[in-house]
Coordinates of C-alpha atoms in Angstrom, one line a residue:
X9 CA 9.9 -31.0 9.1
X10 CA 13.5 -29.9 9.2
X11 CA 14.9 -26.4 9.2
X12 CA 18.5 -25.2 9.1
X13 CA 19.6 -22.6 11.5
X14 CA 22.9 -21.2 12.9
X15 CA 24.4 -23.0 15.9
X16 CA 24.7 -20.9 19.0
X17 CA 27.7 -21.3 21.2
X18 CA 25.5 -23.1 23.7
X19 CA 24.7 -25.8 21.1
X20 CA 28.4 -26.1 20.2
X21 CA 29.2 -26.6 23.9
X22 CA 26.4 -29.3 24.2
X23 CA 27.8 -31.2 21.3
X24 CA 31.4 -30.9 22.5
X25 CA 30.3 -32.0 26.0
X26 CA 28.5 -35.1 24.7
X27 CA 31.5 -36.1 22.6
X28 CA 34.0 -35.3 25.4
X29 CA 32.2 -37.2 28.2
X30 CA 32.2 -40.3 26.0
X31 CA 35.9 -39.9 25.5
X32 CA 36.4 -39.7 29.3
X33 CA 34.4 -42.9 29.9
X34 CA 36.3 -44.8 27.2
X35 CA 39.7 -43.9 28.6
X36 CA 38.4 -44.5 32.1
X37 CA 37.5 -48.1 31.1
X38 CA 40.9 -48.4 29.4
X39 CA 42.9 -47.3 32.4
X40 CA 40.8 -49.2 34.9
X41 CA 42.3 -52.4 33.6
X42 CA 45.8 -51.3 34.4
X43 CA 44.8 -49.8 37.8
X44 CA 43.1 -53.0 39.0
X45 CA 45.0 -55.7 37.3
X46 CA 47.0 -56.3 40.5
X47 CA 43.7 -57.4 42.1
X48 CA 42.2 -59.6 39.5
X49 CA 45.3 -61.2 38.0
X50 CA 44.9 -64.3 40.3
X51 CA 41.3 -64.6 39.4
X52 CA 42.0 -65.0 35.7
X53 CA 45.7 -66.1 35.5
X54 CA 46.8 -68.7 38.1
X55 CA 50.5 -69.0 38.5
X56 CA 50.6 -72.8 38.1
X57 CA 49.0 -72.7 34.6
X58 CA 51.5 -71.6 31.9
X59 CA 48.8 -71.6 29.2
X60 CA 46.8 -69.0 31.1
X61 CA 50.0 -67.0 31.6
X62 CA 50.5 -67.0 27.9
X63 CA 47.0 -65.8 27.3
X64 CA 47.6 -63.0 29.8
X65 CA 50.7 -61.9 27.8
X66 CA 48.9 -62.1 24.5
X67 CA 46.0 -60.0 25.9
X68 CA 48.4 -57.2 26.9
X69 CA 50.1 -57.2 23.5
X70 CA 47.0 -57.6 21.3
X71 CA 44.9 -55.1 23.1
X72 CA 47.5 -52.4 23.6
X73 CA 49.1 -52.5 20.2
X74 CA 47.4 -54.7 17.6
X75 CA 43.8 -53.7 18.0
X76 CA 44.2 -49.9 18.1
X77 CA 45.3 -49.6 14.5
X78 CA 42.5 -52.0 13.5
X79 CA 40.1 -49.8 15.5
X80 CA 41.4 -46.7 13.8
X81 CA 40.8 -48.2 10.4
X82 CA 37.5 -49.9 11.1
X83 CA 35.8 -47.1 13.0
X84 CA 37.5 -44.4 11.0
X85 CA 36.1 -45.9 7.8
X86 CA 32.7 -46.3 9.5
X87 CA 32.7 -42.6 10.6
X88 CA 33.5 -41.4 7.1
X89 CA 30.8 -43.5 5.5
X90 CA 28.0 -43.4 8.0
X91 CA 28.6 -40.4 10.2
X92 CA 30.6 -39.2 13.2
X93 CA 27.7 -39.5 15.5
X94 CA 27.0 -43.1 14.6
X95 CA 30.6 -44.1 14.9
X96 CA 31.0 -42.5 18.3
X97 CA 27.9 -44.3 19.5
X98 CA 29.2 -47.6 18.2
X99 CA 32.5 -47.0 19.8
X100 CA 31.2 -46.5 23.3
X101 CA 28.8 -49.4 22.9
X102 CA 31.7 -51.7 22.1
X103 CA 33.6 -50.4 25.1
X104 CA 30.5 -51.0 27.3
X105 CA 30.4 -54.6 26.1
X106 CA 34.0 -55.1 26.9
X107 CA 33.8 -53.7 30.4
X108 CA 30.6 -55.6 31.2
X109 CA 32.2 -58.8 30.0
X110 CA 35.2 -58.3 32.4
X111 CA 32.9 -57.5 35.3
X112 CA 30.7 -60.6 34.8
X113 CA 33.3 -63.2 33.8
X114 CA 33.7 -65.9 36.4
X115 CA 37.2 -66.8 37.5
X116 CA 39.6 -69.5 36.4
X117 CA 38.6 -71.8 39.3
X118 CA 35.0 -71.7 38.0
X119 CA 35.3 -72.0 34.2
X120 CA 38.9 -72.8 33.6
X121 CA 40.7 -71.5 30.5
X122 CA 37.5 -69.9 29.4
X123 CA 38.1 -67.2 32.0
X124 CA 41.3 -65.8 30.5
X125 CA 40.0 -66.3 27.0
X126 CA 36.9 -64.2 27.7
X127 CA 39.1 -61.5 29.3
X128 CA 41.2 -61.5 26.2
X129 CA 38.1 -61.1 24.0
X130 CA 36.9 -58.2 26.3
X131 CA 40.2 -56.4 26.0
X132 CA 40.3 -56.9 22.2
X133 CA 36.9 -55.2 22.1
X134 CA 38.1 -52.3 24.3
X135 CA 41.3 -51.9 22.2
X136 CA 39.1 -51.8 19.0
X137 CA 36.9 -49.1 20.7
X138 CA 39.8 -46.9 21.9
X139 CA 41.5 -47.1 18.5
X140 CA 38.4 -45.8 16.8
X141 CA 37.5 -43.3 19.5
X142 CA 40.5 -41.1 18.9
X143 CA 39.9 -40.8 15.2
X144 CA 36.2 -40.2 15.4
X145 CA 36.2 -37.9 18.4
X146 CA 39.1 -35.8 17.0
X147 CA 37.2 -35.4 13.8
X148 CA 33.8 -34.7 15.4
X149 CA 35.1 -32.1 18.0
X150 CA 37.0 -30.3 15.2
X151 CA 34.1 -30.2 12.9
X152 CA 31.3 -29.1 15.3
X153 CA 33.5 -26.4 17.0
X154 CA 32.9 -22.8 16.1
X155 CA 35.4 -21.5 13.5
X156 CA 38.0 -19.5 15.2
X157 CA 37.7 -21.6 18.4
X158 CA 38.4 -25.0 17.0
X159 CA 41.7 -25.3 18.9
X160 CA 40.0 -24.6 22.2
X161 CA 37.2 -27.0 21.7
X162 CA 39.2 -29.9 20.2
X163 CA 41.6 -29.7 23.1
X164 CA 39.0 -31.3 25.3
X165 CA 39.9 -34.6 23.7
X166 CA 43.0 -34.7 25.8
X167 CA 41.3 -33.1 28.8
X168 CA 39.0 -36.1 29.0
X169 CA 41.7 -38.6 28.0
X170 CA 43.7 -37.6 31.0
X171 CA 40.6 -37.1 33.2
X172 CA 39.7 -40.7 32.5
X173 CA 43.0 -41.8 34.0
X174 CA 42.4 -39.6 37.0
X175 CA 38.9 -40.9 37.6
X176 CA 40.2 -44.5 37.4
X177 CA 42.8 -43.6 40.0
X178 CA 40.2 -41.9 42.1
X179 CA 37.9 -44.9 42.1
X180 CA 40.8 -47.1 43.1
X181 CA 41.6 -44.8 46.1
X182 CA 38.0 -44.7 47.2
X183 CA 37.6 -48.5 47.1
X184 CA 40.8 -49.0 49.0
X185 CA 39.4 -46.8 51.8
X186 CA 36.3 -49.0 52.2
X187 CA 37.4 -52.5 51.2
X188 CA 40.3 -54.6 52.6
X189 CA 42.7 -56.5 50.5
X190 CA 40.8 -59.7 50.7
X191 CA 37.6 -58.0 49.5
X192 CA 39.3 -56.2 46.7
X193 CA 40.9 -59.5 45.4
X194 CA 37.6 -61.4 45.8
X195 CA 35.0 -59.1 44.2
X196 CA 35.9 -55.4 44.8
X197 CA 37.9 -55.2 41.5
X198 CA 34.7 -55.9 39.6
X199 CA 33.0 -52.6 40.8
X200 CA 35.0 -50.2 38.6
X201 CA 34.2 -52.3 35.5
X202 CA 30.5 -52.1 36.4
X203 CA 30.8 -48.4 36.8
X204 CA 32.6 -48.2 33.4
X205 CA 29.9 -50.2 31.7
X206 CA 27.1 -48.2 33.2
X207 CA 28.8 -44.9 32.3
X208 CA 29.3 -46.2 28.7
X209 CA 25.6 -47.0 28.4
X210 CA 24.7 -43.5 29.6
X211 CA 27.1 -42.0 27.1
X212 CA 25.6 -44.2 24.4
X213 CA 22.2 -42.6 25.1
X214 CA 23.7 -39.1 25.3
X215 CA 25.5 -39.5 22.0
X216 CA 22.3 -40.5 20.2
X217 CA 21.2 -36.9 20.8
X218 CA 24.3 -35.3 19.3
X219 CA 24.0 -33.2 16.1
X220 CA 25.8 -34.7 13.1
X221 CA 28.5 -32.3 11.9
X222 CA 27.5 -30.1 9.0
X223 CA 30.6 -30.9 7.1
X224 CA 29.7 -34.6 7.1
X225 CA 26.1 -33.9 6.2
X226 CA 27.1 -31.8 3.2
X227 CA 29.7 -34.4 2.1
X228 CA 27.4 -37.4 2.5
X229 CA 24.7 -36.0 0.4
X230 CA 22.1 -35.8 3.1
X231 CA 20.9 -32.5 1.7
X232 CA 18.2 -32.6 -1.0
X233 CA 19.7 -32.9 -4.6
X234 CA 18.4 -30.4 -7.1
X235 CA 19.1 -32.6 -10.2
X236 CA 19.6 -36.3 -11.1
X237 CA 23.2 -35.5 -11.8
X238 CA 23.7 -34.2 -8.2
X239 CA 22.1 -37.4 -6.9
X240 CA 24.3 -39.7 -9.0
X241 CA 27.4 -37.8 -8.0
X242 CA 26.4 -38.0 -4.3
X243 CA 25.9 -41.8 -4.7
X244 CA 29.3 -42.2 -6.2
X245 CA 31.0 -40.2 -3.4
X246 CA 29.1 -42.2 -0.8
X247 CA 30.6 -45.4 -2.1
X248 CA 34.2 -44.2 -2.0
X249 CA 34.1 -42.3 1.3
X250 CA 36.4 -43.7 4.0
X251 CA 38.2 -46.1 1.6
X252 CA 41.9 -46.9 1.6
X253 CA 41.9 -46.2 -2.1
X254 CA 40.9 -42.6 -1.4
X255 CA 43.3 -42.3 1.6
X256 CA 46.2 -43.3 -0.6
X257 CA 45.5 -40.2 -2.7
X258 CA 46.8 -38.2 0.3
X259 CA 50.3 -39.7 1.0
X260 CA 51.8 -36.3 2.1
X261 CA 49.1 -35.8 4.7
X262 CA 49.5 -39.4 6.0
X263 CA 53.2 -38.9 6.3
X264 CA 52.6 -35.6 8.1
X265 CA 50.4 -37.4 10.7
X266 CA 53.2 -39.9 11.3
X267 CA 55.7 -37.1 11.7
X268 CA 53.4 -35.1 13.9
X269 CA 52.7 -38.1 16.1
X270 CA 56.1 -39.8 16.5
X271 CA 57.7 -37.5 18.9
X272 CA 54.5 -36.6 20.6
X273 CA 53.4 -40.1 21.4
X274 CA 56.9 -41.1 22.7
X275 CA 57.0 -38.0 24.9
X276 CA 53.5 -38.4 26.2
X277 CA 53.9 -42.0 27.3
X278 CA 57.3 -41.1 28.8
X279 CA 56.1 -38.0 30.7
X280 CA 52.9 -39.7 32.0
X281 CA 52.7 -43.5 32.0
X282 CA 56.4 -44.3 32.4
X283 CA 57.2 -41.3 34.6
X284 CA 55.5 -43.0 37.6
X285 CA 57.6 -46.2 37.3
X286 CA 60.7 -44.0 36.7
X287 CA 60.2 -42.1 40.0
X288 CA 59.8 -45.3 41.9
X289 CA 62.5 -47.5 40.4
X290 CA 65.1 -44.9 39.5
X291 CA 64.5 -41.9 41.8
X292 CA 63.6 -44.1 44.7
X293 CA 60.5 -42.2 45.8
X294 CA 57.8 -44.2 47.6
X295 CA 54.8 -45.5 45.7
X296 CA 52.3 -43.6 47.7
X297 CA 54.2 -40.3 47.3
X298 CA 54.6 -40.9 43.5
X299 CA 50.9 -41.5 43.2
X300 CA 50.1 -38.1 44.6
X301 CA 52.8 -36.4 42.6
X302 CA 51.3 -37.9 39.4
X303 CA 47.8 -37.1 40.4
X304 CA 48.4 -33.5 41.1
X305 CA 50.6 -33.0 38.1
X306 CA 48.1 -34.6 35.7
X307 CA 45.3 -32.5 37.3
X308 CA 47.3 -29.3 36.3
X309 CA 48.0 -30.9 32.9
X310 CA 44.3 -31.2 32.3
X311 CA 43.8 -27.5 33.0
X312 CA 46.6 -26.5 30.6
X313 CA 45.0 -28.2 27.6
X314 CA 42.1 -25.7 26.8
X315 CA 44.4 -22.8 27.6
X316 CA 46.9 -23.9 25.0
X317 CA 44.2 -24.8 22.6
X318 CA 42.7 -21.3 22.9
X319 CA 46.2 -19.9 22.4
X320 CA 46.6 -21.8 19.1
X321 CA 43.4 -20.1 17.9
X322 CA 45.2 -16.8 18.3
X323 CA 48.8 -17.5 17.3
X324 CA 48.4 -20.6 15.1
X325 CA 49.0 -24.3 15.7
X326 CA 52.5 -24.5 14.2
X327 CA 54.1 -22.2 16.9
X328 CA 52.9 -24.4 19.7
X329 CA 54.2 -27.5 17.9
X330 CA 57.6 -25.9 17.4
X331 CA 57.6 -24.9 21.1
X332 CA 57.1 -28.6 22.0
X333 CA 59.7 -29.7 19.4
X334 CA 62.4 -27.3 20.5
X335 CA 61.8 -27.6 24.3
X336 CA 61.4 -31.3 24.1
X337 CA 64.6 -31.8 22.1
X338 CA 66.7 -29.6 24.3
X339 CA 65.2 -30.3 27.8
X340 CA 64.2 -33.9 27.9
X341 CA 67.7 -35.2 28.7
X342 CA 68.3 -32.6 31.5
X343 CA 64.9 -33.1 33.1
X344 CA 65.1 -36.9 33.2
X345 CA 68.8 -36.8 34.3
X346 CA 68.0 -34.4 37.3
X347 CA 64.8 -36.4 38.1
X348 CA 66.8 -39.6 38.3
X349 CA 68.8 -38.1 41.2
X350 CA 65.9 -36.4 42.9
X351 CA 64.2 -37.8 46.0
X352 CA 62.4 -34.5 47.1
X353 CA 58.7 -34.9 46.2
X354 CA 58.3 -31.2 45.5
X355 CA 61.3 -31.1 43.2
X356 CA 60.1 -34.2 41.4
X357 CA 56.6 -32.7 40.9
X358 CA 58.2 -29.6 39.5
X359 CA 60.3 -31.5 37.0
X360 CA 57.3 -33.6 35.9
X361 CA 55.3 -30.5 35.6
X362 CA 58.0 -28.9 33.4
X363 CA 57.8 -32.0 31.1
X364 CA 54.0 -31.8 31.0
X365 CA 54.1 -28.1 30.1
X366 CA 56.4 -29.0 27.2
X367 CA 54.2 -31.9 25.9
X368 CA 51.1 -29.6 26.1
X369 CA 52.3 -27.9 23.0
X370 CA 51.5 -31.2 21.2
X371 CA 48.6 -32.8 23.2
X372 CA 46.4 -29.7 23.2
X373 CA 46.2 -29.3 19.4
X374 CA 47.3 -32.6 17.9
X375 CA 43.6 -33.5 17.2
X376 CA 42.7 -30.3 15.3
X377 CA 46.0 -30.2 13.4
X378 CA 45.5 -33.7 12.0
X379 CA 41.8 -33.0 11.3
X380 CA 42.6 -29.8 9.3
X381 CA 44.9 -31.8 6.9
X382 CA 42.2 -34.0 5.4
X383 CA 38.9 -33.4 3.5
X384 CA 35.7 -34.5 5.0
X385 CA 35.3 -37.6 2.9
X386 CA 38.4 -39.2 4.4
X387 CA 39.0 -37.2 7.5
X388 CA 38.3 -39.8 10.3
X389 CA 40.3 -42.5 8.5
X390 CA 43.1 -40.1 7.6
X391 CA 43.4 -39.0 11.2
X392 CA 42.9 -42.4 12.8
X393 CA 44.9 -45.0 10.8
X394 CA 48.3 -43.3 10.5
X395 CA 48.1 -42.0 14.1
X396 CA 47.2 -45.5 15.5
X397 CA 50.0 -47.2 13.6
X398 CA 52.5 -44.6 14.8
X399 CA 51.3 -45.0 18.4
X400 CA 51.5 -48.8 18.2
X401 CA 55.0 -48.7 16.8
X402 CA 56.6 -45.9 18.9
X403 CA 54.3 -45.0 21.8
X404 CA 53.5 -48.6 22.6
X405 CA 57.1 -49.7 22.7
X406 CA 58.4 -46.7 24.6
X407 CA 58.2 -48.3 28.1
X408 CA 59.6 -51.6 26.8
X409 CA 62.7 -49.8 25.4
X410 CA 63.1 -47.8 28.6
X411 CA 63.0 -50.8 30.8
X412 CA 65.3 -52.8 28.5
X413 CA 67.9 -50.0 28.5
X414 CA 67.6 -49.7 32.3
X415 CA 68.1 -53.5 32.7
X416 CA 71.2 -53.3 30.5
X417 CA 72.7 -50.5 32.5
X418 CA 72.2 -47.8 29.9
X419 CA 69.1 -46.0 31.1
X420 CA 70.3 -42.6 30.1
X421 CA 70.3 -43.7 26.4
X422 CA 66.5 -43.7 26.7
X423 CA 66.5 -40.0 27.5
X424 CA 68.4 -39.4 24.2
X425 CA 66.0 -41.7 22.4
X426 CA 63.0 -39.6 23.5
X427 CA 64.8 -36.3 22.5
X428 CA 65.7 -37.8 19.2
X429 CA 62.1 -38.8 18.4
X430 CA 60.9 -35.3 19.3
X431 CA 63.7 -33.9 17.1
X432 CA 62.3 -35.9 14.1
X433 CA 58.9 -34.4 14.7
X434 CA 60.4 -30.9 15.1
X435 CA 61.6 -31.2 11.5
X436 CA 58.0 -32.0 10.5
X437 CA 56.7 -29.0 12.4
X438 CA 59.3 -26.6 10.9
X439 CA 58.5 -27.5 7.3
X440 CA 54.7 -28.0 7.5
X441 CA 52.2 -25.3 6.7
X442 CA 50.0 -23.5 9.3
X443 CA 46.9 -25.7 9.2
X444 CA 44.6 -23.1 10.8
X445 CA 45.3 -20.7 7.9
X446 CA 44.3 -23.2 5.2
X447 CA 42.0 -25.6 7.2
X448 CA 40.1 -28.1 5.1
X449 CA 37.3 -27.9 7.7
X450 CA 36.7 -24.1 7.3
X451 CA 37.1 -24.5 3.5
X452 CA 34.1 -26.8 3.5
X453 CA 31.8 -24.4 5.3
X454 CA 31.1 -22.0 2.4
X455 CA 29.9 -24.9 0.3
X456 CA 27.8 -26.2 3.0
X457 CA 26.3 -22.8 3.7
X458 CA 25.7 -22.2 0.0
X459 CA 23.7 -25.4 -0.3
X460 CA 21.3 -24.4 2.4
X461 CA 19.7 -21.6 0.4
X462 CA 17.7 -19.0 2.2
X463 CA 17.4 -21.3 5.2
X464 CA 20.9 -20.2 6.2
X465 CA 20.4 -16.5 5.7
X466 CA 20.6 -15.8 9.4
X467 CA 23.9 -17.6 9.9
X468 CA 26.6 -15.8 11.9
X469 CA 30.0 -15.6 10.1
X470 CA 32.3 -18.3 11.2
X471 CA 29.6 -20.4 12.9
X472 CA 28.9 -24.0 11.9
X473 CA 25.4 -25.1 10.8
X474 CA 23.4 -28.1 11.8
X475 CA 20.0 -29.4 10.9
X476 CA 17.5 -29.2 13.7
X477 CA 14.6 -31.6 13.7
X478 CA 11.2 -30.3 14.9

């Protein structure tokens, strides 16, 4: 039998933990490729074979930018039609397949062009998975969180995103301590992919035990229907959920997601991924020192996310976004200009940390803000597709633009480009409504509770409900 009862905070934490750990594993698998590519490049892409080199280039492009929007559309639609839990389980399964394929694929000397071709397929799978993971995890974490604490719990999406990068770096450091360069090039690079595949399989099992969000259950018609009219209506809704036709009915919300994301994604890739190369190539700091600067700064950045998320529950999301917009617009150029002339590691860390504090105003709450814009029937697709397209166009090209301007002798123009992108988002933040005050997630809860009848009589105000199977 099934009974409906209020979710205690412990149950909420369990659901958030399962969703977040999966996000960590997915991003670990994503970053491991970049961290260990220096070791396996010769295995898959011999220098004397131009065809293999082209496949390598195509893999980087296709996986990084082409597949993420496709993943945002495909898995976002899947999540809106078949459930957040099912989509999250599928997402991590696809990632496990991609990691296992990389770990097990023989080298070019053994199977020829099939080696880089299989690597390309594996990265396409991983790109598809990452593209869908953002939309679905953002939606799930926002829906299962306790009302009044949604900012805090949804912030763990970026906690685990950055933690995945840190774990990948940690695995690399450990392997470098125990294996020499020859062993790393020969077979050691396969170990992190095996770890990633095993972790993904464990998460797949954990996610099967997650509660489906009550908002989706109510929207999908999983509750008993009192009349034939109710059943017919539910069937009609089920057919249209997660469709582009429905998404196009929310053009303003889609444009808001683009505006919210544009400055944030450019700043995030600049302050994190590109910052490491910038310190080495422009500031002139040694690679080993830069690695530690980035590791410590990102570790502090992880801690900042839930603190800022909790703050948004008290003062609202919009104020944090405006803080990011104003500070990013005014301070990006000074921070990058001073950092370019800095060789002191402590000073470099302080400047990077200042940039990360600024971007926290966006990263800590961007998931919940976007989720609060859309109704349940289109939430995962609405969050995922506009976001993924914006990241592909602006976030994915940020480093390319930076390096091109540097090569042309106009590196400082990139600082202004980043500030300009943030300024565009600032305009969006200024004119948008406070999403926490008119959240579509909280608006759905009274209906969900009303449908439960007497079974929900013991519900605590502001707490989500789930169906518990005996």
